Short mmCIF file of C-alpha atoms in Angstrom, two decimals:
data_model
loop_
_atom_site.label_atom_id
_atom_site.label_comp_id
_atom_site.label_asym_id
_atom_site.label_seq_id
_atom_site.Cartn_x
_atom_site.Cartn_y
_atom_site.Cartn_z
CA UNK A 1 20.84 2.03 -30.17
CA UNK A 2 18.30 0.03 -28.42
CA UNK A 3 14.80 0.69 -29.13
CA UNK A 4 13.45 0.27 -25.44
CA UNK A 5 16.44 2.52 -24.39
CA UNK A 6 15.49 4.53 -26.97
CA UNK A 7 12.03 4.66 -26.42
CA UNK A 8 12.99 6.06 -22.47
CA UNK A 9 14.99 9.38 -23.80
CA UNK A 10 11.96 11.89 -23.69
CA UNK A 11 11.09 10.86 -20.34
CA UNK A 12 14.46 11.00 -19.23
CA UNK A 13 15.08 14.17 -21.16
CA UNK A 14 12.29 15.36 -19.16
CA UNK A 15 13.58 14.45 -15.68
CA UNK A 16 16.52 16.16 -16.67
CA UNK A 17 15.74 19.48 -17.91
CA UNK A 18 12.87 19.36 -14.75
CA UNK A 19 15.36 18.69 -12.11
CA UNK A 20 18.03 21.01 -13.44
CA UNK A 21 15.51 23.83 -14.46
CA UNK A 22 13.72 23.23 -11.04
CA UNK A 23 17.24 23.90 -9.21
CA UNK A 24 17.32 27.12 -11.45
CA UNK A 25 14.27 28.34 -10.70
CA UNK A 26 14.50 27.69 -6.66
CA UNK A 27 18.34 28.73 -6.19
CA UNK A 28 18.93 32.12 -5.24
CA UNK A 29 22.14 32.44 -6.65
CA UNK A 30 24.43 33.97 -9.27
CA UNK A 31 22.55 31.61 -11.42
CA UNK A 32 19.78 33.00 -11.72
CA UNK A 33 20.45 36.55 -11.03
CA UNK A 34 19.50 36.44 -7.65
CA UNK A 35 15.64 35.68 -8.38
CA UNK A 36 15.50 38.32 -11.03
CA UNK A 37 16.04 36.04 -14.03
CA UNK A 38 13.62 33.59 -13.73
CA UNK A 39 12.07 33.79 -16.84
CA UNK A 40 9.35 30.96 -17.51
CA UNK A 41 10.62 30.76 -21.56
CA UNK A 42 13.53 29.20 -20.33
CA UNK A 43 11.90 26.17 -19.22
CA UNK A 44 9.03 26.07 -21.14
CA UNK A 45 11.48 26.03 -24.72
CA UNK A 46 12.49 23.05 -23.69
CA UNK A 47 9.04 21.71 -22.15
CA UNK A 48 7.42 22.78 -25.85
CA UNK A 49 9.98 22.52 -28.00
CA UNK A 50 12.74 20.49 -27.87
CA UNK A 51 10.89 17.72 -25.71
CA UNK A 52 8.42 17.01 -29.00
CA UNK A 53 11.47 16.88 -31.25
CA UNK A 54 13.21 13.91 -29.22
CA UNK A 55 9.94 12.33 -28.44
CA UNK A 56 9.57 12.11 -32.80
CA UNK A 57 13.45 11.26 -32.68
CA UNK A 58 13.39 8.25 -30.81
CA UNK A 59 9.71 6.87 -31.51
CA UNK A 60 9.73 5.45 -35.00
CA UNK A 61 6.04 5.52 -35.21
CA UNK A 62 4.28 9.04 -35.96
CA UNK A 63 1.27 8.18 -33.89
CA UNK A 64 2.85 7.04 -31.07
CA UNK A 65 5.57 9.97 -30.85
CA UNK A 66 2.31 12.35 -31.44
CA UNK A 67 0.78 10.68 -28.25
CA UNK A 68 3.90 10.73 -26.21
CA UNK A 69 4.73 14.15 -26.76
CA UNK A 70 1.44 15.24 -25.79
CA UNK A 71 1.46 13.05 -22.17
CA UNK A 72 4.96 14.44 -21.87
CA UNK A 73 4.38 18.12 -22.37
CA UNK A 74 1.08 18.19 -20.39
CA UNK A 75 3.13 16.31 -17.66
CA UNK A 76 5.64 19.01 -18.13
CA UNK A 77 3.28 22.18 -17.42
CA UNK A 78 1.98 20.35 -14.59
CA UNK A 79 6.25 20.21 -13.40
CA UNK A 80 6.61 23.92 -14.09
CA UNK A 81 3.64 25.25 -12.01
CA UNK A 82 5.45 23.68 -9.06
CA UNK A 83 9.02 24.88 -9.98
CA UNK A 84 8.30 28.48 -11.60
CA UNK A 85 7.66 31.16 -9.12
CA UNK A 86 4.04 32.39 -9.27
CA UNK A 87 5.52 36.05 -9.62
CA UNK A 88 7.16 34.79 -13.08
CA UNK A 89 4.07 32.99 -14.66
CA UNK A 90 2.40 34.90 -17.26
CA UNK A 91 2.15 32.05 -20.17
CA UNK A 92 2.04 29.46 -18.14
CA UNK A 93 -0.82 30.17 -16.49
CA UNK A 94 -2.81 30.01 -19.78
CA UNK A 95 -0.78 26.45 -20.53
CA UNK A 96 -2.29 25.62 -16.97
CA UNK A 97 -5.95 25.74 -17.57
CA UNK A 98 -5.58 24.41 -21.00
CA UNK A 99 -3.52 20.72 -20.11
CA UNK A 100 -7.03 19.77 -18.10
CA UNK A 101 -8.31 19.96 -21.53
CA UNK A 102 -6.00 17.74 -23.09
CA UNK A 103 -5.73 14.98 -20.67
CA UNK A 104 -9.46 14.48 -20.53
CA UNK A 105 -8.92 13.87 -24.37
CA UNK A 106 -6.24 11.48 -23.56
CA UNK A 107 -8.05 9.57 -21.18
CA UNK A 108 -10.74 9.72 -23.39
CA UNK A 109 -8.67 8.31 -26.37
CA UNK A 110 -7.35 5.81 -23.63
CA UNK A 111 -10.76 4.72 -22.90
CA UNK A 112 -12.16 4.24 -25.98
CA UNK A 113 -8.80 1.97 -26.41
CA UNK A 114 -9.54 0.12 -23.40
CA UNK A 115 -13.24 -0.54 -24.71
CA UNK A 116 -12.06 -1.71 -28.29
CA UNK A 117 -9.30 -3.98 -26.41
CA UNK A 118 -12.10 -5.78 -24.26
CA UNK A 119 -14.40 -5.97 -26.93
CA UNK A 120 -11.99 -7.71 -28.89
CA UNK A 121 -10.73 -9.83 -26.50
CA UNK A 122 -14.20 -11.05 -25.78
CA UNK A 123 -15.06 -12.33 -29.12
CA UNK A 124 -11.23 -13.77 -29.38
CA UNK A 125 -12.23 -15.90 -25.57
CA UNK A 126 -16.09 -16.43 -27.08
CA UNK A 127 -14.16 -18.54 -30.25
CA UNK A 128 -12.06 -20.47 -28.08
CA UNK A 129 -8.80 -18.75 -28.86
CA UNK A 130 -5.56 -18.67 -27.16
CA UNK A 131 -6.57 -16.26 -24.79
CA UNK A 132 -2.73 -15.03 -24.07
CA UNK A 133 -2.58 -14.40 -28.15
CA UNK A 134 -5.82 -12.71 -27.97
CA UNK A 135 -4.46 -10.44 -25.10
CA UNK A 136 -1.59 -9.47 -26.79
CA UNK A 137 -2.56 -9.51 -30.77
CA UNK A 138 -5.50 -6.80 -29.56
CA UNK A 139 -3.00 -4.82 -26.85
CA UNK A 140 0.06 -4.56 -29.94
CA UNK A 141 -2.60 -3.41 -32.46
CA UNK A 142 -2.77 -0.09 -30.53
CA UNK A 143 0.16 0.06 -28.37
CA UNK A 144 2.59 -1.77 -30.94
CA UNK A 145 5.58 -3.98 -29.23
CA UNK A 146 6.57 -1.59 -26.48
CA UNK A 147 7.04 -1.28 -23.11
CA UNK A 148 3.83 0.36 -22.37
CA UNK A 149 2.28 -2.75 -24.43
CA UNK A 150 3.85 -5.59 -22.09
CA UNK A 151 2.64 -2.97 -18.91
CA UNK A 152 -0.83 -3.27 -20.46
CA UNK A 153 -1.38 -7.00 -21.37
CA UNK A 154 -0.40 -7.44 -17.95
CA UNK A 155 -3.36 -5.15 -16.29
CA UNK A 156 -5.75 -6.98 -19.52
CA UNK A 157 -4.67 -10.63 -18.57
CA UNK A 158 -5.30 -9.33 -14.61
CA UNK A 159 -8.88 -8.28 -15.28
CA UNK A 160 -9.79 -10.82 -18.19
CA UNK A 161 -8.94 -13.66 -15.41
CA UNK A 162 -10.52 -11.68 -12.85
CA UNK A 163 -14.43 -11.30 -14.22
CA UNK A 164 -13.83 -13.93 -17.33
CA UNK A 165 -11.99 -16.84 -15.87
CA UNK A 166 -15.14 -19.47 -16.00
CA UNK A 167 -14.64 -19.04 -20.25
CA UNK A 168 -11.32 -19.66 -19.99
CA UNK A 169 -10.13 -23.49 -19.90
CA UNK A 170 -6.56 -24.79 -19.90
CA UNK A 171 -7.11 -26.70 -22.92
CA UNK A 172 -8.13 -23.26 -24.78
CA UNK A 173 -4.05 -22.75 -24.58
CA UNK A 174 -2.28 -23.91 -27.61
CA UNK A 175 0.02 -27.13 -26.89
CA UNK A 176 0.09 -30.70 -27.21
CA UNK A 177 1.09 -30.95 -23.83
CA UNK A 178 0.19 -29.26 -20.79
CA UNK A 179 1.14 -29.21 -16.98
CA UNK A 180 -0.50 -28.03 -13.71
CA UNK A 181 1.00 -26.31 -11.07
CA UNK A 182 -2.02 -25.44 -9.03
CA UNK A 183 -1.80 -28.14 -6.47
CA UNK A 184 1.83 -28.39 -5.78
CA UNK A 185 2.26 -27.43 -1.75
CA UNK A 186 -1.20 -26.40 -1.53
CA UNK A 187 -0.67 -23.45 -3.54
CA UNK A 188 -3.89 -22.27 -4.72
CA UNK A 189 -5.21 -22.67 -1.30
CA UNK A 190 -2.45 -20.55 0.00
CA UNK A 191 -3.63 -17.97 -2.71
CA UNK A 192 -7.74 -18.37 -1.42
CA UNK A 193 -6.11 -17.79 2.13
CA UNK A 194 -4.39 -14.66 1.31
CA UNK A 195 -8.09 -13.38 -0.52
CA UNK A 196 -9.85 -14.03 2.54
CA UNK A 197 -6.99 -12.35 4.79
CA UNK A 198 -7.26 -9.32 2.64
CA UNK A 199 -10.96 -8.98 2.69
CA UNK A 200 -11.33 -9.24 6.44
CA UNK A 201 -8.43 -6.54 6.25
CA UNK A 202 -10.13 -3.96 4.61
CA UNK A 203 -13.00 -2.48 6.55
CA UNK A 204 -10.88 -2.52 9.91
CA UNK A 205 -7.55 -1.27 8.63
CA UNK A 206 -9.92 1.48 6.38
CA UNK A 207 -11.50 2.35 10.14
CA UNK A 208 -8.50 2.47 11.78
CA UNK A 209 -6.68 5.15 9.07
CA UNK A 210 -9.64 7.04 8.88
CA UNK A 211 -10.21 7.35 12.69
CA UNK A 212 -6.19 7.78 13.83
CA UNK A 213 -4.67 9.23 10.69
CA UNK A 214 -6.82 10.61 7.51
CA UNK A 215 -9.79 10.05 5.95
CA UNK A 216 -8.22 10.74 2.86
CA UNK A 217 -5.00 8.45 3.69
CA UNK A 218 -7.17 5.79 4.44
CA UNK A 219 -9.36 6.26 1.11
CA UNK A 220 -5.92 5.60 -0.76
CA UNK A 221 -4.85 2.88 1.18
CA UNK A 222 -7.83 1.12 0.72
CA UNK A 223 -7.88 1.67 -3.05
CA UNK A 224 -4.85 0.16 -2.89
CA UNK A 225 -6.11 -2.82 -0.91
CA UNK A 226 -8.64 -3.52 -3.15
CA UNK A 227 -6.33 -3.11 -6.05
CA UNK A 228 -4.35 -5.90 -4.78
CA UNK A 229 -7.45 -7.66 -3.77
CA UNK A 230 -8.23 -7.55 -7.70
CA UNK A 231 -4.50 -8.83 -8.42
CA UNK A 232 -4.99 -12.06 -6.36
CA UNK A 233 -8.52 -13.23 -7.21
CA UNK A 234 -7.11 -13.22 -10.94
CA UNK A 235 -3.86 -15.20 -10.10
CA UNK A 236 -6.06 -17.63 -7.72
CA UNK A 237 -8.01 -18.35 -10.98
CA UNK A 238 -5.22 -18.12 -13.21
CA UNK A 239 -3.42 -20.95 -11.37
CA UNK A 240 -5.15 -23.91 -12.45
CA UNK A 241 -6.16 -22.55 -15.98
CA UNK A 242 -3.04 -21.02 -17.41
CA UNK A 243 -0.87 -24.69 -17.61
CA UNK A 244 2.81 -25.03 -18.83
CA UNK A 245 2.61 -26.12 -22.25
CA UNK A 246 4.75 -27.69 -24.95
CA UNK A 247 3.74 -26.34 -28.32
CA UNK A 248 5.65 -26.89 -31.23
CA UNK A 249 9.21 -27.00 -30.67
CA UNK A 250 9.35 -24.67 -27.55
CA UNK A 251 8.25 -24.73 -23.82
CA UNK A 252 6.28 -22.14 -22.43
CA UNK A 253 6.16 -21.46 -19.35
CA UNK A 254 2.51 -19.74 -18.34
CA UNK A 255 2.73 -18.98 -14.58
CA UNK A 256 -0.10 -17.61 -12.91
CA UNK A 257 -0.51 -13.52 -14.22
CA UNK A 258 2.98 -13.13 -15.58
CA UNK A 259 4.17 -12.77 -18.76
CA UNK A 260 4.63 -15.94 -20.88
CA UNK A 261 8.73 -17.53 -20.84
CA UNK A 262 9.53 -19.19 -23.50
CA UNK A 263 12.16 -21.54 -24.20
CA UNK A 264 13.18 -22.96 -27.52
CA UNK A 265 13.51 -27.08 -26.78
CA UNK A 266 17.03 -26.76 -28.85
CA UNK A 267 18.08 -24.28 -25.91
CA UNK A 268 17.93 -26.72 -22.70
CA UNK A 269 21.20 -28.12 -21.62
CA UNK A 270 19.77 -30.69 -19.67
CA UNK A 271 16.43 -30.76 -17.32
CA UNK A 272 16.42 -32.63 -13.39
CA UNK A 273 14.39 -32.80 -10.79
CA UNK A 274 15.16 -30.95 -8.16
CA UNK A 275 13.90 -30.32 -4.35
CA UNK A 276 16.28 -27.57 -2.43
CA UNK A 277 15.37 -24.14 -2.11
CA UNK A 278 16.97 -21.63 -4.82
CA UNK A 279 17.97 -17.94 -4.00
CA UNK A 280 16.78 -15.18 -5.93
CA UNK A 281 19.77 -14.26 -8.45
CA UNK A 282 19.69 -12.47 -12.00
CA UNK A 283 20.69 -15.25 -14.33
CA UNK A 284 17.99 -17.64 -12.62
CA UNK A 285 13.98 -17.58 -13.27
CA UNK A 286 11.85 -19.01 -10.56
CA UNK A 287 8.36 -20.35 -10.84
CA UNK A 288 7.26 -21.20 -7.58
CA UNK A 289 4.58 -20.60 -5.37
CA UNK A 290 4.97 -22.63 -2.04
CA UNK A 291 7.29 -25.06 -0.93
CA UNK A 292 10.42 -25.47 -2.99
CA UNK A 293 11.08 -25.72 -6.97
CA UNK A 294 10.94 -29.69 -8.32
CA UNK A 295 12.34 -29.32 -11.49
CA UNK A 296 15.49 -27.47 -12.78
CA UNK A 297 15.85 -26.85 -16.60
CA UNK A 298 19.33 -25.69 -17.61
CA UNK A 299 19.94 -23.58 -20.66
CA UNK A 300 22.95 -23.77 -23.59
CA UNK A 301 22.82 -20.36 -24.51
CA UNK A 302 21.13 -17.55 -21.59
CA UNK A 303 18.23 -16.09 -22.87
CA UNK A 304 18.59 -13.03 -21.40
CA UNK A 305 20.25 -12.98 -18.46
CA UNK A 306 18.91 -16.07 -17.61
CA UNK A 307 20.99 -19.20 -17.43
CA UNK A 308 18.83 -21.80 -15.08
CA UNK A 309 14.97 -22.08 -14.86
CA UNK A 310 13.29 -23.68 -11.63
CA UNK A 311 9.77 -24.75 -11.65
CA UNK A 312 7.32 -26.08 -9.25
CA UNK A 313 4.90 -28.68 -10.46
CA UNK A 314 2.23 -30.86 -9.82
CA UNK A 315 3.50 -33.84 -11.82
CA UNK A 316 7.59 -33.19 -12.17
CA UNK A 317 8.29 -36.50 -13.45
CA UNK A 318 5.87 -36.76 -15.94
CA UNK A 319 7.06 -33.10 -17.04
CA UNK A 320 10.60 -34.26 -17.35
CA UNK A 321 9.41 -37.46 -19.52
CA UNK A 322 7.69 -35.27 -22.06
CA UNK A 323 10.64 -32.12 -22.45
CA UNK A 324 13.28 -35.47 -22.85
CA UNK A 325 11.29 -37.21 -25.51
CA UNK A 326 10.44 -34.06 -27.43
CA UNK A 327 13.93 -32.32 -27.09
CA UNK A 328 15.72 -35.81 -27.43
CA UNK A 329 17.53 -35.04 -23.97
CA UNK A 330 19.49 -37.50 -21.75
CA UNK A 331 17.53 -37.78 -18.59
CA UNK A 332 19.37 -36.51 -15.70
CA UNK A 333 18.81 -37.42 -12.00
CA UNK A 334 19.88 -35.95 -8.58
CA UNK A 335 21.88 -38.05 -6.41
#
């Protein structure tokens, strides 16, 4: 089987047994004995149980099935104090009080994680090191090649570019080659634009909630806001420091915050410029921020699902030179 399907059968295995169990417990039915058999062992066998059993089942490492099954069964307890009836809760409320105590020693674990990520990180940017391999070499040590991992180089990459970005220069990315993006269309403009819209946003919009809706609505929302806030300062200052690089005998493609695409020189068909707008579609990748995509790279084989890559850049032509020379392409042209 798949390891990231895999990986998703205790959490699905918990959605499962909490949506059927939760039915159980709420039905007043033949079921359940008409409200007289709702026992809380039912559920909670499976909750404390069976749920660590799968979780070691399908997560090859022991530390990372130990972890698992501990977020899964404290999330668990928290799902059966909602669907067991208070009448029926003699265990449980022990379990209740106690999962307070293990979460603040998982986010105490997570912290401590966090701390020896950034630290690490930091020395990695200090030596003038890839900072995408630093990211990810410190994020895999703990998390390993997961899900969860790619999740949390993302947030790492968000926040490293959002208070580091003036240590970080394009030329600190490995490649022989790079290629901006930053001014195509006025993009990173468009990005400052959207920052400034944002900020003015905040205060009036957290007035407005607070005044005509709920305080405490408007405290999320604006959490939210500033979350988001967060996300675009570090993609404005990504823009123009995270280039599209040849290195070796592949093309990356760095695009702002997201994850790194890479694409094996041996793998494109053919590559073209290109100026009409492209739908959004599952075997295409688009890398575009205003305006429409300028080049078009075509793939032999799909990586993926993905048969066709568009990309916007500053320089198209000269992009197109270098991929033909080092893939030893035919140059194609639009009509």
């Amino acid at each position: 089987m798949n390891e990231s399907i895999k990986s998703k059968i205790p959490l699905l295995f918990l959605l499962s047994i909490s949506i059927s169990w939760g039915f159980y417990y709420q039905s007043d039915s033949w079921l359940n004995d008409y409200g007289h058999a709702n026992f809380e062992w039912l559920f909670l066998l499976d909750a404390l149980l069976v749920l660590p059993i799968v979780c070691f089942m399908c997560v090859k490492n022991n530390k990372q099935a130990i972890l698992k099954a501990v977020v899964l069964v404290s999330l668990a307890i928290w799902v059966a104090s909602y669907i067991i009836p208070e009448q029926n809760k003699l265990l449980l409320n022990h379990l209740e009080s106690g999962r307070y105590l293990v979460m603040a020693a998982i986010l105490a674990l997570e912290i401590a994680a966090v701390m020896t990520v950034y630290f690490s990180i930091k020395v990695a940017i200090g030596k003038d090191q890839d900072p995408d391999i630093s990211i990810d070499t410190a994020v895999k040590r703990y998390l390993g090649d997961t899900v969860l991992a790619k999740v949390f180089s993302f947030e790492t990459r968000m926040w490293t570019f959002a208070f580091f970005a003036k240590r970080i220069k394009a030329g600190s990315f490995h490649g022989r080659q790079h290629f901006s993006y930053h001014q195509k269309d006025g993009a990173k403009s468009n990005l400052l634009g959207f920052i400034f819209l944002i900020a003015l946003e905040v205060p009036l919009m957290h007035l407005f909630l607070h005044y005509v809706w709920s305080p405490f609505g408007a405290n999320i929302i604006t959490l939210l806001t500033l979350a988001s806030l967060v996300f675009f300062v570090a993609e404005y200052r990504a823009v123009s420091r995270r280039p599209v690089s040849l290195v070796g005998n592949e093309l990356v493609i760095r695009y702002g915050l997201y994850h790194s695409f890479i694409i094996p020189l041996n793998n494109i068909a053919n590559i073209q410029q290109h100026d009409e707008y492209v739908a959004r579609a599952q075997h295409i990748k688009r890398y575009n921020y205003s305006g429409n995509p300028n080049v078009k790279i075509e793939l032999k084989v799909p990586q993926g699902a993905v048969e066709s890559v568009f990309i916007g850049l500053d320089n198209p032509g000269q992009f197109i030179s270098a991929v033909v020379d080092s893939a030893s392409l035919t140059p194609q042209y639009n009509n």
